XYZ file of N, CA, C and O in Angstrom:
820
model
N 0.807 -1.206 0.000
C 0.000 0.000 0.000
C 0.848 1.267 0.000
O 0.506 2.235 -0.661
N 1.914 1.274 0.767
C 2.712 2.493 0.943
C 3.613 2.700 -0.280
O 4.828 2.531 -0.218
N 2.986 3.098 -1.398
C 3.715 3.237 -2.658
C 4.806 4.306 -2.586
O 5.877 4.163 -3.163
N 4.527 5.375 -1.863
C 5.513 6.463 -1.757
C 6.674 6.098 -0.840
O 7.726 6.707 -0.887
N 6.458 5.108 0.034
C 7.501 4.669 0.944
C 7.759 5.617 2.098
O 8.775 5.509 2.779
N 6.800 6.523 2.371
C 7.011 7.511 3.439
C 6.502 7.035 4.801
O 6.569 7.753 5.783
N 5.980 5.793 4.855
C 5.476 5.269 6.126
C 4.078 5.745 6.463
O 3.529 5.395 7.500
N 3.483 6.526 5.590
C 2.124 7.047 5.796
C 1.251 6.542 4.646
O 1.628 6.607 3.473
N 0.065 6.031 5.005
C -0.880 5.576 3.991
C -1.873 6.700 3.716
O -2.562 7.175 4.614
N -1.928 7.110 2.460
C -2.873 8.137 2.022
C -4.047 7.447 1.338
O -3.978 6.259 0.996
N -5.125 8.181 1.113
C -6.330 7.617 0.521
C -6.029 6.888 -0.789
O -6.475 5.759 -0.996
N -5.266 7.529 -1.689
C -4.969 6.904 -2.994
C -4.237 5.567 -2.787
O -4.455 4.611 -3.514
N -3.345 5.528 -1.813
C -2.605 4.297 -1.531
C -3.525 3.245 -0.906
O -3.448 2.064 -1.235
N -4.393 3.685 -0.020
C -5.328 2.763 0.639
C -6.213 2.075 -0.400
O -6.535 0.893 -0.271
N -6.584 2.803 -1.441
C -7.453 2.260 -2.492
C -6.772 1.139 -3.272
O -7.426 0.379 -3.987
N -5.443 1.017 -3.112
C -4.713 -0.060 -3.775
C -5.102 -1.442 -3.229
O -4.749 -2.461 -3.811
N -5.857 -1.470 -2.136
C -6.344 -2.741 -1.588
C -7.178 -3.509 -2.613
O -7.208 -4.725 -2.600
N -7.878 -2.772 -3.482
C -8.707 -3.471 -4.465
C -8.098 -3.468 -5.868
O -8.751 -3.830 -6.842
N -6.835 -3.118 -5.988
C -6.142 -3.140 -7.269
C -5.954 -4.602 -7.707
O -5.414 -5.420 -6.963
N -6.420 -4.919 -8.879
C -6.407 -6.303 -9.363
C -5.016 -6.927 -9.297
O -4.862 -8.069 -8.859
N -3.998 -6.194 -9.707
C -2.641 -6.757 -9.699
C -2.189 -7.114 -8.285
O -1.522 -8.131 -8.074
N -2.562 -6.312 -7.290
C -2.218 -6.621 -5.896
C -2.949 -7.870 -5.418
O -2.374 -8.725 -4.743
N -4.219 -7.966 -5.765
C -5.025 -9.125 -5.350
C -4.475 -10.397 -5.974
O -4.290 -11.420 -5.304
N -4.190 -10.347 -7.285
C -3.682 -11.539 -7.977
C -2.317 -11.965 -7.443
O -2.059 -13.158 -7.272
N -1.452 -11.002 -7.174
C -0.119 -11.325 -6.629
C -0.242 -11.963 -5.249
O 0.447 -12.937 -4.936
N -1.126 -11.406 -4.425
C -1.323 -11.960 -3.074
C -1.914 -13.362 -3.142
O -1.486 -14.275 -2.431
N -2.888 -13.551 -4.031
C -3.524 -14.860 -4.174
C -2.510 -15.898 -4.663
O -2.474 -17.023 -4.178
N -1.658 -15.508 -5.607
C -0.626 -16.416 -6.125
C 0.325 -16.837 -5.003
O 0.660 -18.013 -4.864
N 0.745 -15.878 -4.190
C 1.664 -16.183 -3.082
C 1.030 -17.148 -2.088
O 1.654 -18.109 -1.640
N -0.238 -16.897 -1.762
C -0.945 -17.765 -0.817
C -1.135 -19.155 -1.412
O -0.902 -20.168 -0.741
N -1.537 -19.222 -2.685
C -1.742 -20.526 -3.332
C -0.452 -21.335 -3.381
O -0.463 -22.544 -3.153
N 0.660 -20.675 -3.686
C 1.947 -21.383 -3.723
C 2.325 -21.901 -2.341
O 2.797 -23.026 -2.200
N 2.092 -21.091 -1.332
C 2.366 -21.517 0.041
C 1.491 -22.689 0.443
O 1.957 -23.645 1.062
N 0.203 -22.622 0.063
C -0.724 -23.706 0.393
C -0.353 -24.981 -0.354
O -0.449 -26.076 0.191
N 0.096 -24.843 -1.619
C 0.517 -26.007 -2.388
C 1.722 -26.661 -1.721
O 1.780 -27.886 -1.581
N 2.676 -25.854 -1.303
C 3.860 -26.400 -0.627
C 3.482 -27.114 0.667
O 3.998 -28.187 0.958
N 2.560 -26.521 1.441
C 2.094 -27.167 2.682
C 1.399 -28.487 2.368
O 1.606 -29.492 3.054
N 0.570 -28.473 1.336
C -0.164 -29.673 0.925
C 0.803 -30.793 0.534
O 0.696 -31.925 1.007
N 1.761 -30.465 -0.335
C 2.712 -31.478 -0.782
C 3.579 -31.989 0.366
O 3.897 -33.177 0.421
N 3.946 -31.114 1.290
C 4.752 -31.540 2.438
C 3.947 -32.459 3.360
O 4.455 -33.469 3.844
N 2.675 -32.116 3.598
C 1.813 -32.970 4.441
C 1.632 -34.335 3.781
O 1.682 -35.379 4.448
N 1.449 -34.333 2.476
C 1.274 -35.586 1.740
C 2.564 -36.411 1.763
O 2.537 -37.603 2.030
N 3.694 -35.761 1.521
C 4.984 -36.458 1.546
C 5.233 -37.083 2.925
O 5.601 -38.249 3.036
N 4.979 -36.322 3.981
C 5.179 -36.816 5.347
C 4.305 -38.041 5.608
O 4.768 -39.041 6.165
N 3.041 -37.973 5.186
C 2.114 -39.096 5.390
C 2.584 -40.325 4.621
O 2.587 -41.443 5.153
N 3.003 -40.145 3.375
C 3.430 -41.269 2.540
C 4.687 -41.919 3.116
O 4.776 -43.150 3.204
N 5.650 -41.117 3.526
C 6.885 -41.647 4.124
C 6.546 -42.440 5.383
O 7.071 -43.542 5.597
N 5.654 -41.910 6.203
C 5.241 -42.587 7.436
C 4.504 -43.896 7.125
O 4.727 -44.928 7.766
N 3.618 -43.863 6.124
C 2.852 -45.060 5.752
C 3.765 -46.194 5.292
O 3.492 -47.356 5.569
N 4.820 -45.840 4.560
C 5.684 -46.876 3.998
C 6.282 -47.755 5.080
O 6.511 -48.956 4.860
N 6.499 -47.207 6.255
C 7.063 -47.998 7.360
C 6.198 -49.210 7.656
O 6.712 -50.289 7.955
N 4.858 -49.045 7.557
C 3.941 -50.173 7.781
C 3.715 -50.971 6.507
O 3.728 -52.196 6.523
N 3.488 -50.273 5.405
C 3.138 -50.943 4.148
C 4.308 -51.774 3.620
O 4.126 -52.915 3.191
N 5.505 -51.209 3.644
C 6.675 -51.898 3.101
C 7.133 -53.083 3.928
O 7.721 -54.017 3.398
N 6.843 -53.030 5.221
C 7.223 -54.128 6.102
C 8.718 -54.380 6.135
O 9.512 -53.568 5.659
N 9.115 -55.530 6.663
C 10.548 -55.822 6.826
C 11.279 -56.046 5.504
O 12.490 -55.859 5.412
N 10.550 -56.437 4.444
C 11.212 -56.726 3.163
C 11.408 -55.473 2.310
O 12.187 -55.488 1.360
N 10.660 -54.418 2.616
C 10.778 -53.194 1.815
C 10.087 -53.284 0.471
O 10.393 -52.526 -0.446
N 9.151 -54.217 0.369
C 8.361 -54.336 -0.851
C 7.023 -54.963 -0.516
O 6.875 -55.619 0.518
N 6.042 -54.735 -1.380
C 4.705 -55.276 -1.142
C 4.044 -55.527 -2.497
O 4.292 -54.798 -3.463
N 3.227 -56.574 -2.547
C 2.511 -56.912 -3.775
C 1.568 -55.750 -4.108
O 0.984 -55.119 -3.238
N 1.434 -55.437 -5.402
C 0.722 -54.239 -5.867
C -0.692 -54.127 -5.300
O -1.066 -53.085 -4.753
N -1.522 -55.160 -5.430
C -2.912 -55.063 -4.968
C -3.005 -54.986 -3.452
O -3.851 -54.255 -2.918
N -2.131 -55.699 -2.753
C -2.110 -55.606 -1.284
C -1.733 -54.173 -0.872
O -2.279 -53.619 0.090
N -0.818 -53.581 -1.617
C -0.410 -52.199 -1.348
C -1.596 -51.259 -1.517
O -1.879 -50.418 -0.663
N -2.311 -51.413 -2.641
C -3.464 -50.529 -2.893
C -4.576 -50.747 -1.869
O -5.277 -49.799 -1.508
N -4.745 -51.974 -1.392
C -5.748 -52.215 -0.345
C -5.427 -51.373 0.895
O -6.320 -50.785 1.503
N -4.152 -51.328 1.258
C -3.755 -50.538 2.428
C -3.889 -49.034 2.151
O -4.331 -48.275 3.010
N -3.521 -48.623 0.965
C -3.632 -47.199 0.605
C -5.090 -46.764 0.662
O -5.434 -45.733 1.260
N -5.973 -47.542 0.033
C -7.389 -47.157 -0.053
C -8.113 -47.277 1.285
O -9.172 -46.672 1.471
N -7.542 -48.022 2.221
C -8.153 -48.152 3.550
C -7.766 -46.998 4.469
O -8.328 -46.865 5.560
N -6.834 -46.163 4.057
C -6.330 -45.090 4.914
C -7.115 -43.795 4.685
O -6.881 -43.064 3.720
N -8.063 -43.522 5.593
C -8.915 -42.334 5.469
C -8.125 -41.037 5.604
O -8.444 -40.033 4.958
N -7.090 -41.052 6.437
C -6.289 -39.838 6.614
C -5.582 -39.478 5.308
O -5.552 -38.310 4.906
N -5.025 -40.464 4.616
C -4.375 -40.220 3.339
C -5.382 -39.649 2.341
O -5.077 -38.692 1.629
N -6.575 -40.229 2.317
C -7.612 -39.738 1.395
C -7.968 -38.285 1.698
O -8.116 -37.477 0.787
N -8.062 -37.939 2.978
C -8.360 -36.548 3.355
C -7.242 -35.608 2.926
O -7.494 -34.514 2.416
N -6.011 -36.049 3.108
C -4.872 -35.196 2.745
C -4.815 -35.002 1.236
O -4.742 -33.871 0.750
N -4.861 -36.096 0.493
C -4.725 -35.990 -0.965
C -5.925 -35.265 -1.576
O -5.794 -34.586 -2.584
N -7.085 -35.364 -0.931
C -8.287 -34.667 -1.408
C -8.417 -33.264 -0.859
O -9.467 -32.640 -0.991
N -7.362 -32.769 -0.222
C -7.341 -31.412 0.353
C -8.540 -31.179 1.276
O -9.245 -30.189 1.190
N -8.764 -32.164 2.139
C -9.849 -32.069 3.112
C -11.115 -32.797 2.685
O -11.993 -33.057 3.498
N -11.232 -33.143 1.420
C -12.404 -33.832 0.884
C -12.058 -35.318 0.739
O -11.447 -35.741 -0.238
N -12.453 -36.105 1.750
C -12.086 -37.521 1.780
C -12.648 -38.279 0.575
O -11.971 -39.119 -0.008
N -13.885 -37.968 0.188
C -14.506 -38.654 -0.946
C -13.698 -38.413 -2.227
O -13.412 -39.330 -2.989
N -13.325 -37.148 -2.442
C -12.532 -36.818 -3.625
C -11.157 -37.483 -3.544
O -10.655 -38.003 -4.543
N -10.561 -37.488 -2.347
C -9.265 -38.130 -2.173
C -9.306 -39.607 -2.506
O -8.415 -40.134 -3.181
N -10.362 -40.297 -2.066
C -10.511 -41.732 -2.391
C -10.617 -41.914 -3.900
O -10.015 -42.822 -4.475
N -11.394 -41.031 -4.537
C -11.557 -41.129 -5.984
C -10.222 -40.878 -6.699
O -9.907 -41.541 -7.692
N -9.427 -39.931 -6.180
C -8.110 -39.669 -6.781
C -7.200 -40.887 -6.635
O -6.479 -41.257 -7.567
N -7.237 -41.510 -5.469
C -6.421 -42.708 -5.250
C -6.878 -43.840 -6.160
O -6.055 -44.571 -6.717
N -8.190 -43.986 -6.330
C -8.725 -45.012 -7.245
C -8.254 -44.734 -8.674
O -7.923 -45.656 -9.413
N -8.219 -43.448 -9.050
C -7.751 -43.078 -10.395
C -6.276 -43.438 -10.559
O -5.858 -43.930 -11.619
N -5.472 -43.204 -9.518
C -4.051 -43.579 -9.567
C -3.898 -45.089 -9.702
O -3.070 -45.572 -10.476
N -4.714 -45.815 -8.935
C -4.650 -47.280 -8.988
C -5.004 -47.768 -10.396
O -4.335 -48.655 -10.941
N -6.030 -47.173 -10.995
C -6.500 -47.604 -12.310
C -5.433 -47.465 -13.386
O -5.369 -48.289 -14.310
N -4.589 -46.457 -13.276
C -3.537 -46.264 -14.286
C -2.181 -46.819 -13.833
O -1.167 -46.571 -14.465
N -2.200 -47.562 -12.737
C -0.976 -48.181 -12.190
C 0.138 -47.149 -11.997
O 1.269 -47.325 -12.453
N -0.239 -46.060 -11.309
C 0.673 -44.931 -11.118
C 1.904 -45.275 -10.281
O 2.914 -44.584 -10.378
N 1.844 -46.333 -9.469
C 2.971 -46.647 -8.591
C 3.930 -47.675 -9.173
O 5.141 -47.519 -9.056
N 3.406 -48.718 -9.781
C 4.231 -49.844 -10.228
C 4.951 -49.500 -11.533
O 4.626 -50.011 -12.606
N 5.955 -48.644 -11.422
C 6.673 -48.148 -12.599
C 7.388 -49.276 -13.340
O 7.456 -49.288 -14.565
N 7.921 -50.230 -12.598
C 8.674 -51.326 -13.230
C 7.734 -52.356 -13.870
O 8.161 -53.125 -14.719
N 6.464 -52.363 -13.446
C 5.501 -53.302 -14.014
C 5.648 -54.725 -13.514
O 5.075 -55.655 -14.082
N 6.390 -54.937 -12.407
C 6.629 -56.298 -11.909
C 5.582 -56.768 -10.902
O 5.673 -57.880 -10.386
N 4.590 -55.926 -10.614
C 3.548 -56.323 -9.666
C 3.948 -56.153 -8.219
O 3.186 -56.490 -7.311
N 5.145 -55.643 -7.986
C 5.663 -55.419 -6.640
C 5.943 -53.930 -6.483
O 6.533 -53.298 -7.354
N 5.506 -53.365 -5.344
C 5.749 -51.951 -5.077
C 6.930 -51.852 -4.111
O 6.920 -52.440 -3.031
N 7.941 -51.098 -4.533
C 9.115 -50.834 -3.718
C 9.001 -49.414 -3.166
O 8.166 -48.625 -3.607
N 9.849 -49.061 -2.231
C 9.800 -47.750 -1.582
C 9.779 -46.601 -2.583
O 8.952 -45.695 -2.493
N 10.685 -46.630 -3.568
C 10.760 -45.532 -4.539
C 9.445 -45.399 -5.303
O 9.007 -44.296 -5.618
N 8.832 -46.540 -5.616
C 7.564 -46.511 -6.336
C 6.440 -46.011 -5.430
O 5.568 -45.255 -5.878
N 6.452 -46.407 -4.182
C 5.424 -45.971 -3.234
C 5.448 -44.448 -3.079
O 4.407 -43.808 -2.955
N 6.637 -43.879 -3.138
C 6.781 -42.425 -2.987
C 6.138 -41.663 -4.149
O 5.914 -40.456 -4.059
N 5.810 -42.376 -5.226
C 5.135 -41.748 -6.367
C 3.725 -41.277 -5.996
O 3.108 -40.544 -6.757
N 3.236 -41.666 -4.816
C 1.933 -41.181 -4.345
C 1.905 -39.660 -4.230
O 0.867 -39.040 -4.368
N 3.062 -39.052 -3.948
C 3.076 -37.589 -3.825
C 3.762 -36.909 -5.012
O 4.052 -35.723 -4.977
N 3.962 -37.654 -6.100
C 4.524 -37.079 -7.312
C 3.496 -36.127 -7.930
O 2.346 -36.510 -8.182
N 3.881 -34.887 -8.154
C 2.942 -33.867 -8.621
C 2.207 -34.285 -9.886
O 0.993 -34.086 -10.002
N 2.909 -34.883 -10.835
C 2.251 -35.282 -12.089
C 1.170 -36.334 -11.841
O 0.116 -36.305 -12.488
N 1.407 -37.259 -10.910
C 0.389 -38.261 -10.576
C -0.816 -37.615 -9.903
O -1.965 -37.960 -10.195
N -0.556 -36.671 -8.999
C -1.645 -35.984 -8.298
C -2.492 -35.197 -9.284
O -3.724 -35.271 -9.271
N -1.826 -34.443 -10.170
C -2.562 -33.618 -11.136
C -3.376 -34.479 -12.096
O -4.522 -34.142 -12.417
N -2.815 -35.588 -12.554
C -3.539 -36.477 -13.472
C -4.753 -37.095 -12.781
O -5.840 -37.160 -13.366
N -4.579 -37.504 -11.532
C -5.693 -38.092 -10.783
C -6.768 -37.045 -10.513
O -7.968 -37.315 -10.657
N -6.330 -35.842 -10.134
C -7.300 -34.776 -9.857
C -8.074 -34.412 -11.116
O -9.285 -34.206 -11.076
N -7.395 -34.364 -12.245
C -8.065 -34.056 -13.510
C -9.111 -35.124 -13.837
O -10.240 -34.805 -14.210
N -8.739 -36.390 -13.685
C -9.677 -37.488 -13.964
C -10.897 -37.411 -13.056
O -12.029 -37.563 -13.503
N -10.666 -37.136 -11.776
C -11.767 -37.046 -10.813
C -12.638 -35.834 -11.116
O -13.865 -35.923 -11.111
N -12.003 -34.700 -11.404
C -12.777 -33.485 -11.689
C -13.649 -33.656 -12.923
O -14.793 -33.194 -12.952
N -13.118 -34.336 -13.951
C -13.916 -34.587 -15.151
C -15.113 -35.481 -14.828
O -16.219 -35.236 -15.293
N -14.881 -36.491 -13.999
C -15.986 -37.364 -13.583
C -17.014 -36.608 -12.759
O -18.226 -36.771 -12.936
N -16.534 -35.745 -11.854
C -17.442 -34.961 -11.021
C -18.212 -33.954 -11.869
O -19.390 -33.704 -11.628
N -17.555 -33.388 -12.893
C -18.244 -32.461 -13.791
C -19.356 -33.178 -14.528
O -20.477 -32.655 -14.645
N -19.091 -34.394 -15.000
C -20.121 -35.161 -15.688
C -21.297 -35.469 -14.764
O -22.451 -35.374 -15.177
N -21.000 -35.830 -13.500
C -22.067 -36.081 -12.521
C -22.887 -34.822 -12.280
O -24.112 -34.859 -12.216
N -22.187 -33.698 -12.136
C -22.832 -32.402 -11.900
C -23.756 -32.039 -13.061
O -24.918 -31.678 -12.871
N -23.237 -32.154 -14.291
C -24.036 -31.800 -15.460
C -25.234 -32.723 -15.615
O -26.321 -32.277 -15.997
N -25.060 -33.999 -15.297
C -26.178 -34.945 -15.399
C -27.241 -34.639 -14.354
O -28.442 -34.674 -14.642
N -26.821 -34.309 -13.125
C -27.789 -33.942 -12.075
C -28.533 -32.672 -12.460
O -29.757 -32.563 -12.267
N -27.822 -31.719 -13.035
C -28.435 -30.465 -13.463
C -29.410 -30.712 -14.619
O -30.533 -30.202 -14.620
N -28.985 -31.500 -15.584
C -29.855 -31.818 -16.728
C -31.139 -32.500 -16.259
O -32.245 -32.136 -16.665
N -30.994 -33.476 -15.362
C -32.159 -34.203 -14.839
C -33.122 -33.249 -14.141
O -34.337 -33.314 -14.354
N -32.588 -32.343 -13.328
C -33.419 -31.371 -12.611
C -34.141 -30.449 -13.587
O -35.345 -30.181 -13.437
N -33.444 -29.956 -14.599
C -34.045 -29.033 -15.565
C -35.153 -29.727 -16.360
O -36.233 -29.157 -16.554
N -34.905 -30.950 -16.800
C -35.927 -31.709 -17.534
C -37.161 -31.905 -16.660
O -38.304 -31.726 -17.110
N -36.941 -32.242 -15.400
C -38.043 -32.450 -14.456
C -38.799 -31.146 -14.204
O -40.035 -31.131 -14.171
N -38.088 -30.047 -14.042
C -38.715 -28.745 -13.793
C -39.603 -28.309 -14.952
O -40.657 -27.710 -14.748
N -39.147 -28.584 -16.178
C -39.892 -28.110 -17.346
C -41.307 -28.683 -17.379
O -42.226 -28.037 -17.863
N -41.493 -29.863 -16.826
C -42.831 -30.471 -16.790
C -43.814 -29.553 -16.079
O -44.975 -29.449 -16.476
N -43.346 -28.853 -15.017
C -44.202 -27.909 -14.305
C -44.160 -26.518 -14.923
O -45.197 -25.876 -15.095
N -42.974 -26.058 -15.256
C -42.807 -24.688 -15.751
C -43.457 -24.518 -17.120
O -44.150 -23.533 -17.369
N -43.230 -25.461 -18.030
C -43.746 -25.363 -19.397
C -45.247 -25.511 -19.487
O -45.877 -24.987 -20.395
N -45.817 -26.227 -18.525
C -47.272 -26.405 -18.500
C -47.806 -27.085 -19.748
O -47.052 -27.625 -20.554
N -49.122 -27.008 -19.912
C -49.748 -27.720 -21.040
C -49.416 -27.114 -22.409
O -49.475 -27.804 -23.424
N -49.039 -25.838 -22.455
C -48.751 -25.201 -23.741
C -47.313 -25.426 -24.197
O -46.993 -25.200 -25.358
N -46.457 -25.798 -23.289
C -45.052 -26.008 -23.643
C -44.282 -24.715 -23.812
O -43.236 -24.693 -24.449
N -44.806 -23.638 -23.232
C -44.104 -22.359 -23.258
C -44.503 -21.548 -22.044
O -45.535 -21.819 -21.418
N -43.681 -20.555 -21.706
C -43.969 -19.726 -20.540
C -43.362 -18.346 -20.770
O -42.311 -18.226 -21.423
N -44.017 -17.322 -20.269
C -43.522 -15.945 -20.386
C -42.208 -15.838 -19.633
O -42.023 -16.440 -18.583
N -41.246 -15.069 -20.190
C -39.880 -15.021 -19.683
C -39.791 -14.708 -18.196
O -39.149 -15.435 -17.439
N -40.425 -13.636 -17.738
C -40.291 -13.255 -16.318
C -40.983 -14.255 -15.398
O -40.490 -14.542 -14.310
N -42.108 -14.795 -15.836
C -42.785 -15.826 -15.028
C -41.893 -17.061 -14.911
O -41.810 -17.690 -13.853
N -41.207 -17.367 -16.000
C -40.275 -18.503 -16.005
C -39.157 -18.264 -14.990
O -38.854 -19.133 -14.164
N -38.554 -17.065 -15.049
C -37.461 -16.765 -14.127
C -37.929 -16.740 -12.679
O -37.182 -17.127 -11.774
N -39.161 -16.311 -12.436
C -39.688 -16.339 -11.063
C -39.699 -17.765 -10.525
O -39.325 -18.014 -9.378
N -40.109 -18.707 -11.370
C -40.143 -20.109 -10.939
C -38.728 -20.668 -10.775
O -38.449 -21.412 -9.829
N -37.857 -20.305 -11.697
C -36.469 -20.778 -11.604
C -35.822 -20.278 -10.313
O -35.216 -21.048 -9.566
N -35.958 -18.980 -10.048
C -35.300 -18.391 -8.879
C -35.931 -18.824 -7.562
O -35.301 -18.717 -6.507
N -37.146 -19.329 -7.611
C -37.814 -19.803 -6.394
C -37.428 -21.242 -6.044
O -37.739 -21.732 -4.958
N -36.718 -21.904 -6.939
C -36.390 -23.318 -6.737
C -35.035 -23.454 -6.041
O -33.978 -23.349 -6.663
N -35.072 -23.706 -4.738
C -33.843 -23.821 -3.939
C -33.010 -25.032 -4.334
O -31.774 -24.981 -4.305
N -33.665 -26.116 -4.721
C -32.922 -27.314 -5.122
C -32.096 -27.042 -6.378
O -30.934 -27.418 -6.471
N -32.701 -26.344 -7.350
C -31.966 -25.990 -8.562
C -30.759 -25.117 -8.212
O -29.664 -25.325 -8.721
N -30.963 -24.150 -7.325
C -29.864 -23.265 -6.914
C -28.747 -24.073 -6.257
O -27.563 -23.833 -6.517
N -29.098 -25.035 -5.412
C -28.085 -25.874 -4.764
C -27.313 -26.699 -5.794
O -26.097 -26.835 -5.711
N -28.035 -27.253 -6.775
C -27.371 -28.082 -7.788
C -26.444 -27.230 -8.639
O -25.272 -27.557 -8.818
N -26.962 -26.125 -9.163
C -26.150 -25.297 -10.070
C -24.979 -24.655 -9.325
O -23.919 -24.432 -9.894
N -25.137 -24.402 -8.023
C -24.062 -23.840 -7.201
C -23.165 -24.895 -6.592
O -22.370 -24.601 -5.704
N -23.294 -26.147 -7.046
C -22.485 -27.273 -6.552
C -22.525 -27.354 -5.032
O -21.503 -27.454 -4.363
N -23.749 -27.289 -4.487
C -23.942 -27.412 -3.045
C -24.057 -26.076 -2.335
O -24.473 -26.013 -1.192
N -23.698 -24.999 -3.002
C -23.747 -23.658 -2.410
C -24.966 -22.931 -2.986
O -24.910 -22.364 -4.079
N -26.070 -22.946 -2.224
C -27.323 -22.374 -2.708
C -27.193 -20.883 -3.012
O -27.714 -20.405 -4.016
N -26.485 -20.160 -2.167
C -26.311 -18.719 -2.371
C -25.578 -18.443 -3.690
O -25.979 -17.589 -4.478
N -24.518 -19.203 -3.943
C -23.777 -19.055 -5.198
C -24.665 -19.435 -6.382
O -24.659 -18.755 -7.414
N -25.436 -20.504 -6.224
C -26.338 -20.940 -7.295
C -27.360 -19.879 -7.642
O -27.639 -19.618 -8.815
N -27.932 -19.241 -6.614
C -28.905 -18.156 -6.854
C -28.234 -17.021 -7.626
O -28.814 -16.458 -8.554
N -27.020 -16.674 -7.221
C -26.294 -15.593 -7.902
C -26.012 -15.971 -9.357
O -26.113 -15.124 -10.254
N -25.672 -17.236 -9.615
C -25.429 -17.686 -10.985
C -26.705 -17.596 -11.814
O -26.682 -17.158 -12.978
N -27.824 -17.995 -11.218
C -29.105 -17.918 -11.924
C -29.487 -16.465 -12.202
O -29.977 -16.136 -13.290
N -29.245 -15.584 -11.227
C -29.520 -14.150 -11.423
C -28.666 -13.604 -12.571
O -29.135 -12.786 -13.374
N -27.422 -14.054 -12.647
C -26.540 -13.610 -13.732
C -27.064 -14.099 -15.086
O -27.023 -13.365 -16.081
N -27.566 -15.324 -15.120
C -28.156 -15.843 -16.358
C -29.376 -15.015 -16.756
O -29.564 -14.689 -17.935
N -30.205 -14.690 -15.766
C -31.402 -13.883 -16.029
C -30.998 -12.517 -16.590
O -31.594 -12.027 -17.554
N -29.982 -11.911 -16.010
C -29.554 -10.567 -16.406
C -29.112 -10.502 -17.872
O -29.329 -9.495 -18.536
N -28.516 -11.583 -18.358
C -28.059 -11.576 -19.751
C -29.042 -12.281 -20.681
O -28.729 -12.574 -21.836
N -30.233 -12.559 -20.151
C -31.298 -13.219 -20.931
C -30.790 -14.505 -21.584
O -30.948 -14.728 -22.792
N -30.172 -15.347 -20.756
C -29.526 -16.565 -21.253
C -30.501 -17.570 -21.840
O -30.105 -18.393 -22.668
N -31.776 -17.523 -21.464
C -32.725 -18.531 -21.930
C -33.487 -18.097 -23.179
O -33.720 -18.898 -24.069
N -33.918 -16.850 -23.230
C -34.799 -16.376 -24.302
C -33.985 -16.097 -25.577
O -33.791 -14.949 -25.985
N -33.528 -17.179 -26.211
C -32.663 -17.058 -27.384
C -33.370 -16.366 -28.552
O -32.754 -15.587 -29.291
N -34.642 -16.623 -28.687
C -35.385 -16.015 -29.803
C -35.709 -14.556 -29.566
O -36.021 -13.815 -30.480
N -35.686 -14.137 -28.287
C -35.967 -12.746 -27.944
C -37.433 -12.377 -27.977
O -37.813 -11.209 -27.970
N -38.308 -13.407 -27.961
C -39.754 -13.128 -28.055
C -40.428 -12.966 -26.690
O -41.637 -12.772 -26.616
N -39.627 -13.019 -25.611
C -40.175 -12.795 -24.276
C -40.903 -13.985 -23.731
O -41.522 -13.963 -22.722
């Protein structure tokens, strides 16, 4: 804020709080710090897990290894950044592509086990899970919209634009679905759609 460097904040400098470049720089710094914390927590957990999983021989059969990995709720919470369900799905995605057994011998060694916190494996698993979750989200939304039209469209199969939006905005379930569980965000998204007349493509009202 103190652009002049005089140790005093003036009104013009104070207004820099909402300057986009300042916000983006701060967000980037925080995200990088959070990523480092996340990867360190994951690395620590994986190193600790190997002591049990690897046993005295320092190796474990691939499927037995995955059984232990998938049974660990704490690991799922960490890898899912607090979302255990997503973490389990990410681990399942890693298992499906054999992300650990690099040598292909069916045996997981320490170096291979450490691939659980390899950034490329995490990103690939997260992408696969996010795509699956997006498909689930879109299907739930599509199902809700098709179901709603039975009431909204009525016997004529059409409805006046503002009356339609009144019904849409009154539907809390639709707002929750479109907001991915956040009803307030969903309502705001629907209001934004209404503002740009996203539905009335023909413009006939």
